[in-house]
Coordinates of C-alpha atoms in Angstrom, one line a residue:
Chain A
X219 CA 49.4 286.5 254.2
X220 CA 51.5 287.0 251.2
X221 CA 49.5 289.9 249.8
X222 CA 51.3 293.1 250.8
X223 CA 48.3 295.3 250.0
X224 CA 46.0 293.5 252.4
X225 CA 43.7 292.8 249.5
X226 CA 43.1 296.4 248.6
X227 CA 42.5 297.4 245.0
X228 CA 45.5 299.0 243.3
X229 CA 43.4 302.1 242.6
X230 CA 42.9 302.5 246.3
X231 CA 44.6 305.7 247.5
X232 CA 47.8 305.1 249.5
X233 CA 47.9 308.8 250.4
X234 CA 48.2 309.6 254.1
X235 CA 44.8 309.8 255.7
X236 CA 45.3 313.5 256.6
X237 CA 45.7 314.6 253.0
X238 CA 42.5 313.0 251.8
X239 CA 40.4 313.9 254.8
X240 CA 38.1 316.9 254.9
X241 CA 40.1 318.5 257.7
X242 CA 42.2 320.7 255.5
X243 CA 43.4 323.1 258.1
X244 CA 45.5 320.5 260.1
X245 CA 48.4 322.8 260.0
X246 CA 46.5 325.3 262.1
X247 CA 48.5 324.7 265.2
X248 CA 51.6 326.4 263.8
X249 CA 49.6 329.4 262.8
X250 CA 47.6 330.1 265.9
X251 CA 50.2 332.0 267.9
X252 CA 51.0 334.3 265.0
X253 CA 47.3 334.7 264.1
X254 CA 46.6 335.6 267.7
X255 CA 49.1 338.5 267.6
X256 CA 47.6 339.5 264.2
X257 CA 44.0 339.5 265.6
X258 CA 45.0 341.7 268.5
X259 CA 46.3 344.3 266.1
X260 CA 43.9 344.3 263.1
X261 CA 40.8 342.3 264.1
X262 CA 39.4 339.3 262.4
X263 CA 40.7 338.0 259.1
X264 CA 37.2 338.1 257.6
X265 CA 36.4 334.4 257.1
X266 CA 35.5 331.4 259.0
X267 CA 37.9 328.6 258.1
X268 CA 36.9 325.3 259.7
X269 CA 36.9 321.7 258.7
X270 CA 37.3 322.6 255.1
X271 CA 34.6 325.3 255.0
X272 CA 35.3 328.9 254.3
X273 CA 32.4 331.1 255.1
X274 CA 32.5 334.6 253.7
X275 CA 31.9 337.2 256.5
X276 CA 30.5 340.7 256.3
X277 CA 33.2 343.4 256.1
X278 CA 33.9 345.2 259.3
X279 CA 34.2 344.2 262.9
X280 CA 30.6 343.6 263.9
X281 CA 29.7 340.3 262.3
X282 CA 27.1 339.3 264.9
X283 CA 25.5 342.7 264.8
X284 CA 25.3 342.4 261.0
X285 CA 23.6 339.0 261.3
X286 CA 21.2 340.3 263.9
X287 CA 20.1 343.3 261.8
X288 CA 19.7 341.3 258.6
X289 CA 15.9 341.3 259.1
X290 CA 15.7 345.1 258.7
X291 CA 18.5 345.2 256.1
X292 CA 17.0 342.6 253.7
X293 CA 13.4 341.9 254.3
X294 CA 12.3 338.4 253.2
X295 CA 15.9 337.2 253.4
X296 CA 15.7 335.5 256.8
X297 CA 12.0 335.0 256.7
X298 CA 11.9 331.3 256.0
X299 CA 10.0 328.4 257.5
X300 CA 9.4 329.3 261.1
X301 CA 6.2 327.5 262.1
X302 CA 6.3 323.7 262.4
X303 CA 5.3 320.6 264.3
X304 CA 7.7 317.7 264.5
X305 CA 7.7 314.9 267.0
X306 CA 9.5 311.7 267.8
X307 CA 9.4 309.2 270.5
X308 CA 11.0 306.0 271.5
X309 CA 8.9 302.8 272.0
X310 CA 9.6 299.1 272.2
X311 CA 10.0 298.7 268.4
X312 CA 12.3 301.6 267.9
X313 CA 11.7 305.3 267.3
X314 CA 8.7 306.9 265.6
X315 CA 9.1 310.2 263.8
X316 CA 6.1 312.2 262.7
X317 CA 6.1 315.6 261.0
X318 CA 3.8 318.1 259.3
X319 CA 4.7 319.7 256.0
X320 CA 4.0 323.5 256.1
X321 CA 6.5 326.2 255.4
X322 CA 5.5 329.8 256.2
X323 CA 6.9 333.2 255.4
X324 CA 5.1 335.4 258.0
X325 CA 1.5 334.8 257.3
X326 CA 2.1 333.5 253.8
X327 CA 2.1 329.7 253.3
X328 CA 5.1 329.2 251.0
X329 CA 4.5 325.4 250.8
X330 CA 2.2 322.7 252.2
X331 CA 4.3 319.9 251.0
X332 CA 7.8 320.4 252.5
X333 CA 10.0 317.4 253.5
X334 CA 10.9 318.1 257.2
X335 CA 12.5 314.7 257.7
X336 CA 16.0 314.7 256.4
X337 CA 17.2 311.2 255.3
X338 CA 20.8 311.6 256.4
X339 CA 21.9 308.1 255.5
X340 CA 20.4 304.6 255.7
X341 CA 20.5 304.5 259.5
X342 CA 20.1 308.2 260.5
X343 CA 17.2 310.6 260.3
X344 CA 17.0 314.2 261.3
X345 CA 13.9 316.4 261.6
X346 CA 13.8 320.0 260.5
X347 CA 12.6 323.0 262.5
X348 CA 13.8 326.5 262.3
X349 CA 16.1 327.4 259.4
X350 CA 15.7 324.8 256.7
X351 CA 19.1 325.5 255.1
X352 CA 21.0 325.1 258.3
X353 CA 19.3 321.7 259.0
X354 CA 19.8 320.5 255.5
X355 CA 23.4 321.6 255.1
X356 CA 24.8 320.4 258.4
X357 CA 22.9 317.2 258.5
X358 CA 24.2 316.4 255.0
X359 CA 27.7 317.3 256.4
X360 CA 27.2 314.8 259.2
X361 CA 26.3 312.2 256.7
X362 CA 29.6 312.8 255.0
X363 CA 31.5 312.6 258.2
X364 CA 29.8 309.4 259.1
X365 CA 30.8 307.9 255.7
X366 CA 34.4 309.0 256.3
X367 CA 34.3 307.4 259.8
X368 CA 33.0 304.2 258.2
X369 CA 35.8 304.1 255.6
X370 CA 38.5 304.7 258.2
X371 CA 37.3 302.4 260.9
X372 CA 35.3 299.7 259.1
X373 CA 32.2 300.2 261.2
X374 CA 29.3 302.6 261.3
X375 CA 29.5 305.4 263.9
X376 CA 27.1 305.2 266.8
X377 CA 24.1 307.5 266.9
X378 CA 25.6 309.1 270.1
X379 CA 28.7 310.0 268.1
X380 CA 26.9 311.2 265.0
X381 CA 24.6 313.4 267.1
X382 CA 27.7 314.7 269.0
X383 CA 29.2 315.8 265.6
X384 CA 26.2 317.9 264.9
X385 CA 26.1 319.3 268.4
X386 CA 29.8 320.2 268.2
X387 CA 29.2 322.2 265.0
X388 CA 26.4 324.0 266.7
X389 CA 28.7 324.8 269.6
X390 CA 31.3 326.2 267.2
X391 CA 28.9 328.6 265.5
X392 CA 26.9 329.4 268.6
X393 CA 25.6 333.0 268.7
X394 CA 26.4 333.5 265.0
X395 CA 22.7 333.3 263.9
X396 CA 22.3 329.7 262.9
X397 CA 18.7 328.4 263.6
X398 CA 18.1 324.8 264.1
X399 CA 15.9 322.6 266.3
X400 CA 16.3 319.0 265.3
X401 CA 15.5 315.6 266.6
X402 CA 18.3 313.3 265.6
X403 CA 17.4 309.7 265.5
X404 CA 19.1 306.6 264.3
X405 CA 19.7 303.0 264.8
X406 CA 23.1 301.3 265.7
X407 CA 24.3 298.2 267.6
X408 CA 22.4 299.2 270.7
X409 CA 19.1 299.8 268.9
X410 CA 17.3 303.0 268.1
X411 CA 17.9 306.1 270.0
X412 CA 16.7 309.7 270.0
X413 CA 18.5 313.0 270.7
X414 CA 17.3 316.6 270.6
X415 CA 19.8 319.1 269.3
X416 CA 19.4 322.9 268.8
X417 CA 21.4 325.9 267.7
X418 CA 22.4 326.7 271.4
X419 CA 24.3 323.4 271.2
X420 CA 21.9 321.6 273.5
X421 CA 22.1 317.9 273.1
X422 CA 19.7 315.8 275.1
X423 CA 19.0 312.1 274.9
X424 CA 15.3 311.4 275.6
X425 CA 12.3 309.3 275.0
X426 CA 9.8 311.8 273.7
X427 CA 10.2 315.2 272.1
X428 CA 8.0 317.6 270.2
X429 CA 9.6 320.6 268.5
X430 CA 8.2 323.7 266.9
X431 CA 5.2 326.1 267.3
X432 CA 2.7 323.2 267.3
X433 CA 4.9 321.1 269.7
X434 CA 2.9 322.1 272.8
X435 CA -0.3 320.8 271.3
X436 CA 1.4 317.6 270.1
X437 CA 2.8 317.1 273.7
X438 CA -0.8 317.2 275.0
X439 CA -1.9 314.2 272.8
X440 CA 1.4 312.4 273.2
X441 CA 1.7 312.6 277.0
X442 CA -1.9 311.3 277.5
X443 CA -1.6 308.3 275.1
X444 CA 2.1 307.4 275.2
X445 CA 3.2 304.0 276.5
X446 CA 6.6 302.4 275.9
X447 CA 5.1 299.0 275.1
X448 CA 3.1 300.2 272.1
X449 CA 3.0 298.1 268.9
X450 CA 4.2 299.8 265.7
X451 CA 0.6 300.3 264.5
X452 CA -0.4 302.0 267.8
X453 CA 2.7 304.2 267.6
X454 CA 2.0 305.2 264.0
X455 CA -1.6 306.1 264.9
X456 CA -0.5 308.1 267.9
X457 CA 2.0 310.0 265.7
X458 CA -0.7 310.8 263.1
X459 CA -3.2 311.8 265.8
X460 CA -0.7 314.1 267.6
X461 CA 0.4 315.9 264.4
X462 CA -3.3 316.2 263.2
X463 CA -4.3 317.8 266.5
X464 CA -1.3 320.2 266.4
X465 CA -2.0 321.3 262.9
X466 CA -5.7 321.8 263.8
X467 CA -4.9 324.3 266.5
X468 CA -1.6 325.8 265.3
X469 CA -2.1 327.8 262.1
X470 CA 1.7 327.7 261.3
X471 CA 1.5 323.9 261.0
X472 CA -0.4 322.0 258.4
X473 CA -0.4 320.3 255.0
X474 CA 0.3 316.6 255.2
X475 CA 1.6 314.1 257.8
X476 CA 4.7 312.1 257.1
X477 CA 5.7 309.1 259.3
X478 CA 9.0 307.4 259.6
X479 CA 9.9 304.4 261.7
X480 CA 13.5 303.8 262.9
X481 CA 13.8 300.1 263.7
X482 CA 16.1 298.6 266.3
X483 CA 18.0 296.7 263.6
X484 CA 20.1 299.5 261.9
X485 CA 17.7 301.1 259.4
X486 CA 14.7 303.2 259.0
X487 CA 11.4 302.9 257.0
X488 CA 9.1 305.4 255.5
X489 CA 5.6 304.4 256.7
X490 CA 3.4 307.2 255.4
X491 CA 4.7 309.7 252.8
X492 CA 1.8 312.1 252.8
X493 CA -1.6 311.9 254.5
X494 CA -3.7 315.1 254.1
X495 CA -4.5 316.5 257.6
X496 CA -7.8 318.1 256.5
X497 CA -9.0 314.6 255.6
X498 CA -7.7 313.1 258.8
X499 CA -9.5 315.8 260.8
X500 CA -12.9 314.8 259.4
X501 CA -12.0 311.1 259.9
X502 CA -11.2 311.6 263.6
X503 CA -14.2 313.8 264.2
X504 CA -16.5 311.3 262.5
X505 CA -15.1 308.5 264.6
X506 CA -16.3 310.5 267.6
X507 CA -19.7 310.9 266.1
X508 CA -19.2 314.5 265.1
X509 CA -19.4 316.0 261.6
X510 CA -16.0 317.8 261.9
X511 CA -17.6 321.1 261.0
X512 CA -17.9 322.1 264.7
X513 CA -21.7 322.5 264.7
X514 CA -22.6 319.9 267.3
X515 CA -24.7 320.6 270.4
X516 CA -26.4 323.9 270.8
X517 CA -27.2 325.4 267.4
X518 CA -25.1 328.4 266.5
X519 CA -26.9 331.7 266.4
X520 CA -26.0 333.7 263.3
X521 CA -27.0 337.3 263.0
Chain B
X185 CA 63.1 334.7 265.6
X186 CA 64.9 337.9 264.8
X187 CA 63.4 341.2 265.7
X188 CA 62.6 342.2 262.1
X189 CA 59.8 339.7 262.0
X190 CA 58.0 341.6 264.8
X191 CA 57.1 344.6 262.7
X192 CA 53.5 344.6 261.6
X193 CA 54.3 344.3 257.9
X194 CA 56.3 341.2 258.3
X195 CA 53.7 339.5 260.5
X196 CA 51.2 340.2 257.7
X197 CA 53.5 338.8 255.1
X198 CA 54.3 335.7 257.1
X199 CA 50.7 334.8 257.7
X200 CA 49.6 335.3 254.2
X201 CA 52.5 333.4 252.8
X202 CA 51.8 330.5 255.2
X203 CA 48.1 330.5 254.5
X204 CA 48.6 330.3 250.8
X205 CA 50.7 327.2 250.9
X206 CA 48.8 325.5 253.7
X207 CA 45.5 324.9 251.9
X208 CA 43.5 325.8 248.9
X209 CA 40.6 326.7 251.3
X210 CA 42.6 329.2 253.1
X211 CA 42.9 331.7 250.3
X212 CA 42.7 335.2 251.8
X213 CA 41.5 338.0 249.8
X214 CA 42.8 341.6 249.9
X215 CA 42.1 342.8 253.5
X216 CA 40.4 345.9 252.3
X217 CA 37.8 345.6 255.1
X218 CA 40.5 345.8 257.7
X219 CA 41.0 349.4 256.8
X220 CA 39.5 351.8 259.4
X221 CA 37.5 353.7 256.8
X222 CA 35.5 350.8 255.6
X223 CA 34.3 349.8 259.1
X224 CA 32.8 353.2 260.0
X225 CA 29.4 353.7 258.5
X226 CA 26.4 355.9 259.0
X227 CA 23.7 355.1 261.6
X228 CA 22.3 351.6 261.1
X229 CA 25.6 350.1 260.3
X230 CA 26.9 348.5 257.1
X231 CA 24.0 347.6 254.7
X232 CA 25.0 346.0 251.4
X233 CA 21.4 345.0 250.5
X234 CA 18.8 346.6 248.2
X235 CA 15.8 344.7 246.8
X236 CA 15.4 345.3 243.0
X237 CA 12.2 343.1 243.0
X238 CA 10.9 341.4 239.9
X239 CA 9.0 338.2 239.5
X240 CA 9.9 334.8 238.0
X241 CA 7.7 331.7 237.4
X242 CA 8.9 328.3 236.3
X243 CA 6.8 325.3 235.3
X244 CA 8.1 321.8 234.7
X245 CA 6.4 319.8 232.0
X246 CA 6.8 316.2 230.9
X247 CA 9.7 316.8 228.5
X248 CA 10.2 320.6 228.8
X249 CA 10.5 323.3 231.4
X250 CA 9.2 326.8 231.0
X251 CA 10.3 330.0 232.6
X252 CA 8.2 333.2 232.5
X253 CA 9.8 336.2 234.1
X254 CA 9.3 339.9 234.0
X255 CA 12.1 342.3 233.0
X256 CA 11.7 345.2 235.3
X257 CA 14.2 346.2 238.0
X258 CA 13.3 348.9 240.5
X259 CA 14.9 350.8 243.4
X260 CA 12.2 352.0 245.7
X261 CA 9.5 353.5 243.4
X262 CA 12.0 354.2 240.6
X263 CA 12.3 351.9 237.7
X264 CA 15.9 351.4 236.8
X265 CA 15.5 349.2 233.8
X266 CA 12.7 347.8 231.6
X267 CA 14.6 345.1 229.8
X268 CA 16.7 343.2 232.3
X269 CA 16.9 339.5 231.8
X270 CA 16.8 337.7 235.1
X271 CA 17.3 334.3 233.5
X272 CA 20.8 332.9 232.6
X273 CA 21.8 329.8 230.6
X274 CA 24.1 327.5 232.6
X275 CA 24.2 324.5 230.3
X276 CA 22.3 323.5 227.1
X277 CA 19.7 321.8 229.4
X278 CA 19.7 324.1 232.4
X279 CA 18.9 327.7 233.2
X280 CA 18.7 329.7 236.4
X281 CA 16.2 332.4 237.1
X282 CA 16.2 334.7 240.1
X283 CA 14.5 337.6 241.8
X284 CA 15.9 340.0 244.4
X285 CA 19.0 342.1 244.3
X286 CA 20.4 342.5 240.8
X287 CA 24.1 342.9 241.9
X288 CA 23.9 339.6 243.9
X289 CA 21.9 337.9 241.1
X290 CA 24.6 338.8 238.5
X291 CA 27.4 337.8 240.8
X292 CA 25.8 334.5 241.5
X293 CA 25.0 333.7 237.9
X294 CA 28.5 334.5 236.8
X295 CA 29.9 332.4 239.6
X296 CA 27.7 329.5 238.5
X297 CA 28.8 329.8 234.9
X298 CA 32.4 329.7 236.1
X299 CA 31.7 326.6 238.2
X300 CA 30.0 324.9 235.3
X301 CA 33.1 325.5 233.1
X302 CA 35.4 324.2 235.9
X303 CA 33.2 321.1 236.2
X304 CA 33.4 320.5 232.4
X305 CA 37.2 320.8 232.3
X306 CA 37.6 318.7 235.4
X307 CA 35.2 315.8 234.6
X308 CA 35.0 316.1 230.8
X309 CA 31.2 316.2 230.9
X310 CA 28.4 318.7 231.4
X311 CA 26.9 318.8 234.9
X312 CA 23.4 317.4 235.2
X313 CA 20.6 319.4 236.6
X314 CA 20.6 317.4 239.8
X315 CA 24.3 318.1 240.3
X316 CA 23.8 321.8 239.7
X317 CA 20.9 321.8 242.2
X318 CA 23.2 320.6 245.0
X319 CA 26.0 322.9 243.8
X320 CA 23.7 325.9 243.9
X321 CA 22.5 324.9 247.4
X322 CA 26.1 324.7 248.7
X323 CA 27.1 327.9 246.9
X324 CA 24.3 329.8 248.6
X325 CA 25.0 328.2 252.0
X326 CA 28.7 329.2 251.6
X327 CA 27.5 332.7 252.1
X328 CA 25.5 331.8 255.2
X329 CA 26.9 334.7 257.2
X330 CA 26.5 337.3 254.4
X331 CA 23.9 335.8 252.2
X332 CA 23.2 336.5 248.5
X333 CA 20.0 338.5 248.3
X334 CA 18.7 336.3 245.5
X335 CA 15.7 334.0 245.3
X336 CA 16.4 331.4 242.8
X337 CA 14.7 328.8 240.6
X338 CA 16.9 326.3 238.8
X339 CA 15.2 324.8 235.8
X340 CA 16.3 322.1 233.4
X341 CA 15.9 318.7 231.8
X342 CA 17.1 315.8 233.9
X343 CA 18.8 312.7 232.8
X344 CA 15.5 310.9 232.1
X345 CA 14.4 313.8 229.8
X346 CA 11.9 315.1 232.2
X347 CA 11.5 318.8 233.1
X348 CA 12.4 319.7 236.6
X349 CA 12.4 322.8 238.7
X350 CA 14.3 323.3 241.9
X351 CA 13.3 326.1 244.3
X352 CA 15.6 327.8 246.8
X353 CA 15.5 330.2 249.7
X354 CA 18.3 332.8 250.0
X355 CA 20.6 330.7 252.2
X356 CA 20.4 327.5 250.3
X357 CA 17.6 325.3 251.5
X358 CA 16.2 323.6 248.3
X359 CA 13.6 321.2 247.1
X360 CA 12.4 319.7 243.8
X361 CA 9.2 321.2 242.6
X362 CA 6.8 320.8 239.7
X363 CA 6.4 324.5 239.5
X364 CA 7.7 327.5 241.4
X365 CA 7.5 331.3 241.7
X366 CA 10.0 333.6 243.2
X367 CA 10.4 337.4 243.8
X368 CA 8.1 340.3 244.5
X369 CA 5.0 338.7 243.0
X370 CA 5.5 335.3 244.6
X371 CA 2.6 335.8 247.0
X372 CA 0.3 336.8 244.1
X373 CA 1.5 334.1 241.7
X374 CA 1.5 331.0 244.0
X375 CA -2.3 330.7 244.3
X376 CA -2.8 331.0 240.5
X377 CA -0.1 328.3 239.9
X378 CA -1.8 326.0 242.5
X379 CA -5.1 326.5 240.8
X380 CA -3.8 325.9 237.3
X381 CA -1.3 323.1 237.8
X382 CA -2.6 321.1 240.8
X383 CA -6.3 321.9 240.3
X384 CA -7.0 323.3 243.8
X385 CA -10.7 324.4 244.1
X386 CA -11.7 322.3 241.0
X387 CA -13.8 319.2 241.1
X388 CA -12.8 318.3 237.6
X389 CA -9.8 319.9 236.0
X390 CA -7.6 318.9 233.0
X391 CA -4.1 320.1 233.8
X392 CA -2.2 321.8 231.0
X393 CA 0.7 319.7 229.7
X394 CA 1.2 320.9 226.2
X395 CA 4.0 323.5 225.7
X396 CA 1.9 326.1 224.0
X397 CA -0.8 325.9 226.7
X398 CA 1.7 326.1 229.5
X399 CA 3.4 329.0 227.8
X400 CA 0.1 330.9 227.5
X401 CA -0.7 330.1 231.2
X402 CA 2.8 331.3 232.2
X403 CA 2.3 334.6 230.3
X404 CA -1.1 335.0 231.8
X405 CA 0.3 334.6 235.3
X406 CA 3.0 337.2 234.9
X407 CA 0.4 339.5 233.3
X408 CA -1.9 339.0 236.2
X409 CA 0.8 339.7 238.7
X410 CA 1.8 342.9 236.7
X411 CA -1.8 344.1 237.2
X412 CA -1.4 344.1 241.0
X413 CA 2.3 344.3 241.8
X414 CA 4.1 347.7 241.2
X415 CA 7.5 345.9 240.9
X416 CA 6.4 343.6 238.0
X417 CA 5.9 344.8 234.4
X418 CA 7.3 346.0 231.1
X419 CA 8.0 342.7 229.4
X420 CA 7.5 339.1 229.9
X421 CA 10.5 336.9 229.0
X422 CA 9.6 333.3 228.1
X423 CA 12.4 330.7 228.2
X424 CA 11.6 327.2 227.1
X425 CA 14.1 324.4 227.7
X426 CA 13.6 321.1 226.0
X427 CA 15.7 318.4 224.3
X428 CA 16.3 320.7 221.3
X429 CA 17.9 323.4 223.5
X430 CA 16.9 326.7 224.9
X431 CA 14.4 329.2 223.2
X432 CA 13.8 332.7 224.4
X433 CA 11.1 335.1 223.4
X434 CA 9.7 338.4 224.8
X435 CA 6.4 340.1 224.8
X436 CA 5.5 343.5 226.0
X437 CA 3.2 343.9 229.0
X438 CA 2.0 347.0 230.9
X439 CA 4.7 349.5 231.4
X440 CA 3.2 351.7 234.1

């Protein structure tokens, strides 16, 4: 090879990897011992500095106490999207992800059309439960880290590794008030895989998960009908059925059903973007021979 | 190390000097909060938040976006101002409008204006609404552990000339909407908007798409909220963003 630049474009940065990487605090090691002494004497320095982020903290010593009492201090501020039903399961053709679309603030429905599946990149998906901002921000951050990994190493990171990145972040901020319950799915060389990650830094690989207030109802439908050797059509129908049942019984879930399929060949597909659950309910009840209005059998006695 | 470096003052100096050179992200502000006095507060702890309320509505049209907001700010049952503008121009094609705490709203708006200017100098172009949407999301999330008490709507004309509205929660989760309402009257305004701009509860409904019709509807909505929400009133401020730029007008509504 006579090309000294290994075929790279001239515009390609020849800067050392460390100086273009997002890890801007790589000189931290020299500081730690001095900082330690400093912290003993005057407390924290008031900011989180990690991996290029610099989060402003509340003044004073009791940061965790501040975060815990935010609800009384600023009503509405932390009152975002709590109820939800999200589910995902592995089957022979990959992973199926099904979610509802309701966001609530207490009893108020702030939206019935929320996107609870975060399209991290073309081979990773994350579901959203708990704090919407925490899920959105950190999963986008993982997308960035995945891209950096790809550029450095010339291959995509495995799903195990990408999920570990997110779990490590959750470990770093544990107890600081982040709220996240996500099913992290994706497809790599070994096919599709599924992880559950939450804000306690739990990271579990599994075949079937349902997360959120409607999750218990979804589990009921899923566990009775789940088989590993389902076809894609059967899996999609099961996903729709489970979400519809959950939204019927759990008032914090509702809106529309969205279905994603993660294939075994390194990408995901959007199967259904929005199916109205109130239409689905009547459809399912009519298939049973009911009206869907709950007036079968003994006539109701009013008054 | 010589003994001089072990006095408190020198340790301070050393760390701050080091931090300043090590990274742009490690900028440390004046350590005022490290002073003992600032950490001791009355019962209930340190509380920087107060809700000054107010309502804002934004509606995206085919080639325009309309903001209708009230101009009242309150503290408890007291009215502090009757002509406060809660909408700020960011670029010629983009405005931000917010409800919540006035101090935080103003800080946030000023910060965004500064960020827009930095962007213009750095990239020699004006940021698009899409870019600003992501920027605002990240700005809000940057205060995850001491959030801005501001509920925002970012409104503008996108690159295709279409009107777009982005809705946010206080810590930076965001989504693209066709219309949005934020602030104290959001619970009252949301059903009216659904009814008028999606056609919920109608069998046949022609949705308004003309600027003047949307403007009247927006005014009506703020007016209706003012009838039932004590924190909304005084004036309705209409901001229309289209390809010709930004127009502002105000009309009085009930002041009680």
